[in-house]
Each structure stands twice: as C-alpha cells, then as structure tokens.
Coordinates of C-alpha atoms in Angstrom, one line a residue:
X1 CA -71.0 68.8 59.4
X2 CA -70.4 69.5 55.7
X3 CA -67.2 69.5 53.7
X4 CA -66.3 71.8 50.9
X5 CA -63.6 71.1 48.4
X6 CA -61.0 73.9 47.9
X7 CA -58.0 73.3 45.6
X8 CA -56.0 70.4 47.1
X9 CA -57.6 70.5 50.6
X10 CA -60.9 70.1 52.2
X11 CA -62.5 73.0 54.0
X12 CA -64.6 71.8 56.9
X13 CA -67.5 74.0 57.9
X14 CA -69.9 73.7 60.8
X15 CA -73.7 73.6 60.1
X16 CA -75.5 76.9 61.1
X17 CA -78.1 76.8 63.8
X18 CA -81.3 78.9 63.6
X19 CA -80.6 82.5 64.5
X20 CA -83.2 82.6 67.3
X21 CA -81.5 80.1 69.5
X22 CA -77.9 81.2 69.3
X23 CA -76.1 80.8 72.6
X24 CA -72.8 82.4 73.8
X25 CA -71.1 79.1 73.0
X26 CA -72.5 79.1 69.6
X27 CA -71.4 82.6 69.0
X28 CA -67.8 81.6 69.8
X29 CA -68.2 78.7 67.4
X30 CA -69.1 81.1 64.6
X31 CA -65.9 83.0 65.0
X32 CA -63.8 79.9 65.1
X33 CA -61.0 79.7 62.5
X34 CA -61.5 77.6 59.5
X35 CA -59.8 74.2 59.7
X36 CA -58.1 72.7 56.7
X37 CA -57.7 69.0 56.4
X38 CA -55.1 67.3 54.1
X39 CA -56.9 65.7 51.2
X40 CA -56.8 61.9 51.2
X41 CA -55.4 60.8 47.9
X42 CA -53.7 57.7 46.6
X43 CA -49.9 58.5 46.7
X44 CA -47.8 57.2 43.8
X45 CA -44.2 57.0 45.0
X46 CA -41.4 56.2 42.6
X47 CA -37.8 57.2 42.3
X48 CA -38.5 58.5 38.8
X49 CA -41.1 61.2 38.4
X50 CA -42.1 59.8 35.0
X51 CA -43.0 56.5 36.6
X52 CA -45.1 58.3 39.2
X53 CA -47.0 60.1 36.4
X54 CA -47.5 56.7 34.7
X55 CA -48.9 55.1 37.8
X56 CA -51.1 58.2 38.5
X57 CA -52.3 58.1 34.9
X58 CA -53.2 54.4 34.7
X59 CA -55.1 54.7 38.0
X60 CA -57.0 57.7 36.8
X61 CA -57.7 56.2 33.4
X62 CA -59.0 52.9 34.7
X63 CA -61.2 54.7 37.3
X64 CA -62.7 56.8 34.6
X65 CA -63.2 53.9 32.3
X66 CA -65.0 51.9 35.0
X67 CA -67.7 54.6 35.0
X68 CA -68.3 54.2 31.3
X69 CA -70.6 51.4 30.1
X70 CA -69.0 48.7 28.1
X71 CA -70.0 49.2 24.4
X72 CA -72.0 46.4 22.7
X73 CA -69.5 46.5 19.9
X74 CA -66.4 48.6 19.0
X75 CA -66.8 51.2 16.3
X76 CA -64.2 52.5 13.8
X77 CA -63.9 55.7 15.8
X78 CA -62.8 53.7 18.9
X79 CA -59.6 52.8 17.1
X80 CA -58.8 56.5 16.6
X81 CA -60.1 57.7 20.0
X82 CA -58.0 58.9 23.0
X83 CA -58.5 60.2 26.5
X84 CA -56.2 62.9 27.9
X85 CA -55.9 65.0 31.0
X86 CA -53.7 68.0 31.9
X87 CA -52.8 68.2 35.6
X88 CA -51.6 71.2 37.5
X89 CA -50.6 69.6 40.8
X90 CA -50.3 72.6 43.1
X91 CA -51.4 71.8 46.6
X92 CA -50.8 68.1 47.4
X93 CA -48.4 65.3 46.7
X94 CA -45.8 67.7 45.4
X95 CA -43.0 65.5 46.7
X96 CA -44.1 62.6 44.5
X97 CA -45.5 64.1 41.3
X98 CA -44.2 66.9 39.0
X99 CA -46.0 70.3 39.2
X100 CA -47.4 70.0 35.7
X101 CA -47.9 66.9 33.5
X102 CA -50.2 65.5 30.9
X103 CA -51.4 61.9 30.4
X104 CA -52.9 60.4 27.3
X105 CA -54.6 57.0 27.0
X106 CA -54.8 55.8 23.4
X107 CA -57.9 53.8 22.2
X108 CA -59.1 53.1 25.8
X109 CA -62.2 51.1 24.7
X110 CA -60.1 48.9 22.4
X111 CA -57.5 48.0 24.9
X112 CA -60.2 47.5 27.5
X113 CA -61.8 45.0 25.2
X114 CA -58.4 43.3 24.5
X115 CA -57.8 43.0 28.3
X116 CA -61.2 41.3 28.7
X117 CA -60.4 38.9 25.9
X118 CA -57.1 38.1 27.5
X119 CA -58.8 37.4 30.8
X120 CA -57.4 40.4 32.6
X121 CA -59.8 42.3 34.9
X122 CA -59.4 46.1 34.8
X123 CA -59.0 46.4 38.5
X124 CA -56.3 43.7 38.6
X125 CA -54.6 45.5 35.7
X126 CA -54.8 48.7 37.7
X127 CA -53.5 47.1 40.9
X128 CA -50.6 45.4 39.2
X129 CA -49.4 48.7 37.8
X130 CA -50.1 51.1 40.7
X131 CA -50.0 49.2 44.0
X132 CA -46.3 49.5 44.0
X133 CA -43.7 51.1 41.7
X134 CA -42.6 49.1 38.6
X135 CA -38.9 48.4 38.5
X136 CA -36.4 48.7 35.6
X137 CA -35.5 45.3 34.1
X138 CA -33.2 46.7 31.4
X139 CA -32.3 49.9 29.5
X140 CA -31.0 50.1 26.0
X141 CA -31.1 52.2 22.8
X142 CA -34.7 51.1 22.3
X143 CA -35.8 52.6 25.6
X144 CA -36.5 51.2 29.1
X145 CA -38.0 47.9 29.8
X146 CA -39.8 47.6 33.2
X147 CA -41.7 45.0 35.1
X148 CA -44.7 45.5 37.3
X149 CA -44.0 44.9 41.0
X150 CA -45.8 41.5 40.7
X151 CA -43.9 40.6 37.5
X152 CA -47.0 39.9 35.5
X153 CA -46.8 42.9 33.2
X154 CA -44.2 44.5 31.0
X155 CA -43.9 48.2 30.6
X156 CA -41.9 49.1 27.5
X157 CA -40.8 52.6 26.4
X158 CA -41.5 52.9 22.7
X159 CA -41.2 55.7 20.1
X160 CA -43.8 57.9 18.5
X161 CA -43.2 55.9 15.2
X162 CA -44.1 52.7 17.1
X163 CA -47.4 54.4 18.3
X164 CA -48.2 55.3 14.7
X165 CA -47.4 51.8 13.5
X166 CA -49.6 50.4 16.2
X167 CA -52.5 52.5 15.2
X168 CA -52.1 51.2 11.6
X169 CA -52.4 47.5 12.7
X170 CA -54.6 47.8 15.8
X171 CA -57.9 47.0 14.1
X172 CA -56.3 44.0 12.3
X173 CA -54.7 42.8 15.6
X174 CA -58.0 43.1 17.4
X175 CA -59.8 41.1 14.7
X176 CA -57.2 38.4 14.9
X177 CA -57.5 38.2 18.7
X178 CA -61.3 38.0 18.4
X179 CA -61.0 35.1 15.8
X180 CA -58.6 33.1 17.9
X181 CA -60.4 33.9 21.2
X182 CA -57.3 35.3 22.7
X183 CA -55.4 32.1 22.2
X184 CA -52.2 33.4 20.6
X185 CA -48.4 33.4 20.8
X186 CA -48.3 37.1 19.8
X187 CA -47.6 39.7 22.4
X188 CA -50.7 40.6 24.4
X189 CA -51.0 44.4 24.1
X190 CA -53.0 45.8 27.1
X191 CA -52.6 49.5 27.0
X192 CA -50.7 52.4 25.2
X193 CA -50.0 55.8 26.8
X194 CA -48.3 59.1 26.3
X195 CA -46.7 60.9 29.3
X196 CA -45.8 64.6 29.0
X197 CA -43.4 65.9 31.7
X198 CA -41.3 69.1 31.4
X199 CA -42.4 69.5 27.8
X200 CA -41.0 66.1 26.8
X201 CA -43.2 63.2 25.5
X202 CA -42.6 59.6 26.4
X203 CA -44.6 56.7 25.0
X204 CA -45.4 53.5 26.9
X205 CA -46.8 50.1 25.8
X206 CA -48.1 47.7 28.5
X207 CA -48.0 44.0 27.7
X208 CA -48.4 40.7 29.5
X209 CA -45.1 39.3 30.7
X210 CA -44.4 36.1 28.6
X211 CA -42.2 34.6 31.4
X212 CA -43.6 33.4 34.6
X213 CA -43.9 35.8 37.6
X214 CA -42.6 33.0 39.9
X215 CA -40.7 30.4 37.8
X216 CA -37.1 31.3 37.0
X217 CA -36.0 31.2 33.3
X218 CA -32.7 29.3 33.1
X219 CA -32.2 29.4 29.3
X220 CA -33.5 31.8 26.6
X221 CA -33.5 31.5 22.8
X222 CA -34.5 34.0 20.1
X223 CA -35.3 31.8 17.1
X224 CA -35.9 33.1 13.5
X225 CA -35.6 29.8 11.5
X226 CA -32.5 31.0 9.8
X227 CA -28.8 30.1 10.3
X228 CA -27.3 33.3 8.7
X229 CA -25.6 35.4 11.5
X230 CA -27.7 33.6 14.1
X231 CA -25.3 32.8 16.8
X232 CA -25.0 34.8 20.1
X233 CA -21.9 36.9 20.4
X234 CA -19.2 36.2 23.0
X235 CA -20.2 39.3 24.8
X236 CA -23.8 38.1 25.0
X237 CA -22.8 34.6 26.1
X238 CA -21.1 35.8 29.3
X239 CA -24.3 37.4 30.6
X240 CA -26.1 35.8 33.5
X241 CA -29.1 35.0 31.2
X242 CA -27.9 35.4 27.6
X243 CA -30.3 35.5 24.7
X244 CA -29.1 32.6 22.5
X245 CA -29.9 32.1 18.9
X246 CA -30.6 29.5 16.2
X247 CA -27.0 28.2 15.9
X248 CA -26.7 27.9 19.6
X249 CA -29.9 25.9 19.7
X250 CA -28.6 23.5 17.1
X251 CA -25.0 23.3 18.5
X252 CA -26.3 22.3 21.9
X253 CA -28.5 19.6 20.2
X254 CA -31.4 21.2 22.0
X255 CA -34.7 19.2 21.8
X256 CA -38.0 20.1 23.2
X257 CA -40.3 17.3 24.4
X258 CA -44.0 17.9 24.8
X259 CA -47.0 15.6 24.6
X260 CA -49.0 15.1 21.4
X261 CA -51.9 17.4 22.3
X262 CA -49.5 20.2 23.4
X263 CA -47.5 19.9 20.2
X264 CA -50.7 20.1 18.1
X265 CA -52.0 23.2 20.0
X266 CA -48.6 24.9 19.8
X267 CA -48.2 24.3 16.0
X268 CA -51.8 25.4 15.3
X269 CA -51.2 28.7 17.2
X270 CA -47.9 29.3 15.5
X271 CA -49.2 28.7 12.0
X272 CA -52.2 30.9 12.7
X273 CA -50.1 33.8 14.0
X274 CA -47.5 33.6 11.3
X275 CA -50.3 33.6 8.6
X276 CA -51.6 36.8 10.2
X277 CA -48.2 38.4 10.2
X278 CA -47.7 37.4 6.5
X279 CA -51.1 38.9 5.5
X280 CA -50.0 42.2 7.0
X281 CA -46.6 42.0 5.4
X282 CA -44.9 42.3 8.8
X283 CA -41.3 41.2 9.1
X284 CA -38.4 41.0 11.7
X285 CA -40.2 38.7 14.1
X286 CA -39.0 35.6 15.9
X287 CA -40.0 33.0 18.4
X288 CA -38.8 33.7 21.9
X289 CA -38.3 30.5 23.9
X290 CA -37.6 30.5 27.7
X291 CA -36.8 27.3 29.5
X292 CA -37.4 26.7 33.2
X293 CA -35.5 23.6 34.4
X294 CA -37.5 21.9 37.2
X295 CA -34.6 19.9 38.7
X296 CA -32.3 22.9 38.8
X297 CA -35.1 25.0 40.4
X298 CA -35.6 22.3 43.1
X299 CA -31.8 22.5 43.9
X300 CA -31.9 26.3 44.0
X301 CA -35.0 26.2 46.3
X302 CA -33.2 23.8 48.7
X303 CA -30.1 26.0 48.7
X304 CA -32.2 29.1 49.5
X305 CA -34.0 27.3 52.3
X306 CA -30.7 26.3 53.8
X307 CA -29.4 29.8 53.6
X308 CA -32.5 31.2 55.2
X309 CA -32.3 28.5 58.0
X310 CA -28.7 29.4 58.6
X311 CA -29.4 33.2 58.8
X312 CA -32.4 32.8 61.1
X313 CA -33.4 29.5 62.5
X314 CA -36.5 30.9 64.0
X315 CA -37.9 32.4 60.8
X316 CA -40.8 30.4 59.3
X317 CA -40.3 28.7 56.0
X318 CA -42.1 30.0 53.0
X319 CA -44.4 27.6 51.2
X320 CA -43.1 26.6 47.8
X321 CA -44.6 28.7 45.1
X322 CA -45.9 31.4 47.5
X323 CA -43.4 34.0 46.6
X324 CA -44.1 36.7 43.9
X325 CA -47.9 36.6 44.7
X326 CA -50.0 39.5 45.9
X327 CA -53.4 39.9 47.5
X328 CA -54.0 42.5 44.7
X329 CA -53.3 42.5 41.0
X330 CA -53.1 39.8 38.4
X331 CA -51.0 37.4 40.5
X332 CA -53.5 37.7 43.3
X333 CA -55.5 34.9 41.7
X334 CA -53.1 32.4 43.2
X335 CA -54.1 33.3 46.7
X336 CA -57.4 31.6 46.5
X337 CA -55.8 28.4 45.4
X338 CA -53.4 25.9 46.8
X339 CA -49.7 26.8 46.7
X340 CA -47.8 25.7 43.6
X341 CA -44.9 23.3 43.8
X342 CA -41.7 23.1 41.8
X343 CA -42.5 23.2 38.0
X344 CA -46.2 23.9 38.5
X345 CA -47.8 26.9 37.0
X346 CA -51.3 28.5 36.7
X347 CA -52.3 28.6 33.0
X348 CA -54.7 31.5 33.6
X349 CA -51.7 33.7 34.6
X350 CA -48.7 32.0 32.7
X351 CA -50.6 31.8 29.4
X352 CA -47.4 31.2 27.3
X353 CA -46.3 28.3 29.4
X354 CA -46.0 24.7 28.1
X355 CA -45.2 21.7 30.3
X356 CA -42.3 19.6 29.0
X357 CA -40.9 16.3 30.3
X358 CA -38.4 17.9 32.7
X359 CA -38.9 21.7 32.2
X360 CA -41.4 24.4 31.6
X361 CA -41.4 26.3 28.2
X362 CA -42.5 29.9 27.6
X363 CA -43.1 30.6 23.9
X364 CA -43.8 34.0 22.5
X365 CA -43.8 35.2 18.9
X366 CA -41.9 38.4 19.3
X367 CA -39.6 40.9 17.7
X368 CA -38.0 44.2 18.3
X369 CA -39.8 45.7 15.3
X370 CA -42.5 43.2 14.5
X371 CA -45.1 46.0 14.6
X372 CA -43.5 47.9 11.8
X373 CA -45.2 47.6 8.5
X374 CA -42.9 46.9 5.6
X375 CA -43.6 48.0 2.0
X376 CA -41.8 44.9 0.6
X377 CA -44.2 42.2 -0.7
X378 CA -41.7 39.5 0.3
X379 CA -42.3 38.2 3.9
X380 CA -40.1 36.2 6.2
X381 CA -41.0 32.5 6.3
X382 CA -40.3 31.1 9.8
X383 CA -39.2 27.5 10.0
X384 CA -39.5 26.3 13.6
X385 CA -37.1 23.5 14.7
X386 CA -38.7 20.2 15.4
X387 CA -40.8 19.9 18.5
X388 CA -40.7 16.3 19.7
X389 CA -43.6 14.4 21.1
X390 CA -42.9 13.2 24.7
X391 CA -42.3 9.5 24.7
X392 CA -44.2 7.6 27.5
X393 CA -41.9 4.8 28.8

C-alpha cells in the first residue's frame, strides 16, 4: 500500500493488480472511496498563539539545522544570515496554531556554534523549549520574561532595536566565548528569533537560566559597584523575592564566603568579562547575585514532606532533588546520575553556581540594556564588594 501526501492529510491508495487477473472482489476494491487519514504531526499547545508559533518554529528550525553539516569554521556571512519560513496552516492543527504566520531564525549557524561551546546539545535545546509550553515568569514594560517548562532556559521578549544591537556585537561576543572556552559570567545567548502573527512582529532571545532549575533562590541582589541611588524601593522590598541593590547588600553586612580556588576563578572570569565590555564601550551592566540558603531549603523540604504526608499518607515520597527534572531536555542529564541532596547542584547544568560555606551562589554579569552600544568613550568601572575566602576551622 502506498501513501500520497495531499495538503494536510495523507491519501491512502491501494496498489493496482495486473489487469488480466482482476476478480470481482478486486473490481469492487477499485471503486472503493478514497480514505483520508489525519496527518501525524507534533502538536504545540499553548494558551498564547504566539508561544505556539515559537514552539513550532524552534522545532522546525532545529530539525532543519540538524540536516545541515556543521561548518569547519564560521564565515562573516554567517553573522548576517537568517532562515525564515512562511506557513499557511489550512488543514491541520488549526485549534493550536494561527492560520498564517512567519518564523525567522537569526544567524542559525552562529547560535548553533554558541550552544555547542556552552555544552548544550541541539536536541536537548529543542526538547526543553518544545516538549511542553513555556510559562510566563513576569511581564513588564520591557516585554515578557518566560521560562522553559524545565526551568533551564529563559525566553525574553526584546525589541527590534535590541536585535540590531545584538547583530552589531555578535561577532565580538562569539570571539570572546571562543577565547574563554565558554567560561563566562555573561549571559549565554542561545538563539534569536522573529515571530510574525497577524501582521505584527515579535522578537525573542533565548538564554540559559542563570538560576538553578531545582534550587530555590532566597535572596537576590543587583550590584553595580556604586552607592548612588542604589537601594531597593519600599515597593520592591515587599515582594516575595525582591531585587535588592548595593546599599541593601552593605546595610545587611552581607558577606560571601567561598574557598580560595573558587574566589580566584570567579575574579578571573569577572575581570575578563568586564574588560570585554569596556573594549566594546558597553554600559549599564551589573552583577546579578542569587543566594540559595541550604539550611532554609532543608526546613522547607521537611515542611513540604509533612504536608504531603498529611494530605495522602499512602503517596510515595519524592527523592530529594528529583523534582524539576525531565527525561528530555537539558535537565534530563540528571536522570542518569544519582539524585542530588539539599545544596547540591550539577555544574554542567547550573553553570553559574558557586558553593559557599552555607549557601549556593548564582552569579551573572547582566543588565537590562548591556547589549546597547554607547557612543560615549567613558565606561562604567565595576567595583565588586569583597569576596571572602572560606576559613577552614
């Protein structure tokens, strides 16, 4: 039996027998009505059509890219290239995708190379973004901020100006990542896309999540190395997880204790990254610091287990560290290893994490507009507050 593709369906057709041996039964078969079978396609269900288009586009883009041989080296044209597709979605999946949409993948070979240098497999990247719908973490004047379902990737809505700025620095950024072998505190840019739905364009940047996909962040600081207007507002402080600033860090007499080797590695990365930003005359960046308190997490874990036991005594207890993982996607790496206990993390996934004496630190050199190139020749000098070596009793 052969199958013939027609639009959004498969037309099944019986193979013909030789004319000389046709029977009455065969004659009846010839006049049988054609049978249409629903096309088997991957369905991208999301409450927002734009997210469905994003998931469809990433899936299509990665599938296409896998068919293309990896180039020996990137050429200048790769930093200007793009791949785009226009879809008229008539006959299938109409309840999940808009009737018409366009998807554009910027510099696909460059971002593929960056993903490889950051240790992210294309199929894991694809699974983390498409296996289940991303969910909205926050929404503000700068656009939406979403997380992949396994919490390993950040999907940020950006402007067309941000896309242009990214094109201006992408070759320099790639060169920096090559030189430091992907060992950086800068954001890990993994993909940039344009979605066109109902004649409106939306732009998306995908980055690695700096915070852990399984360890809760209990305190968060945005540090610029300045004391001028660097205290969180009262409105900010009442939030469940406020973003505190430099004065809050000092007023709390906050100290960060790490061992000597971690301090050395951290300061080397920080200096190297800041030198790179200074060379490009980039400003308005800061050090984002997240703190996971191990003792507090253990208490929260015990409380959760007690609540679960009260609600259903017969339900099996979940192994510590097993939540937030998936058989597919970036976080799926943990499935082939032993479960992680309180305060433990996997450096291959939580690349920004640093183990402290009683907490886990997540450090990222970040900024709402750090990509923007400034014409000013004066650059921001970042002074990082003292990082103390851990004292061994």
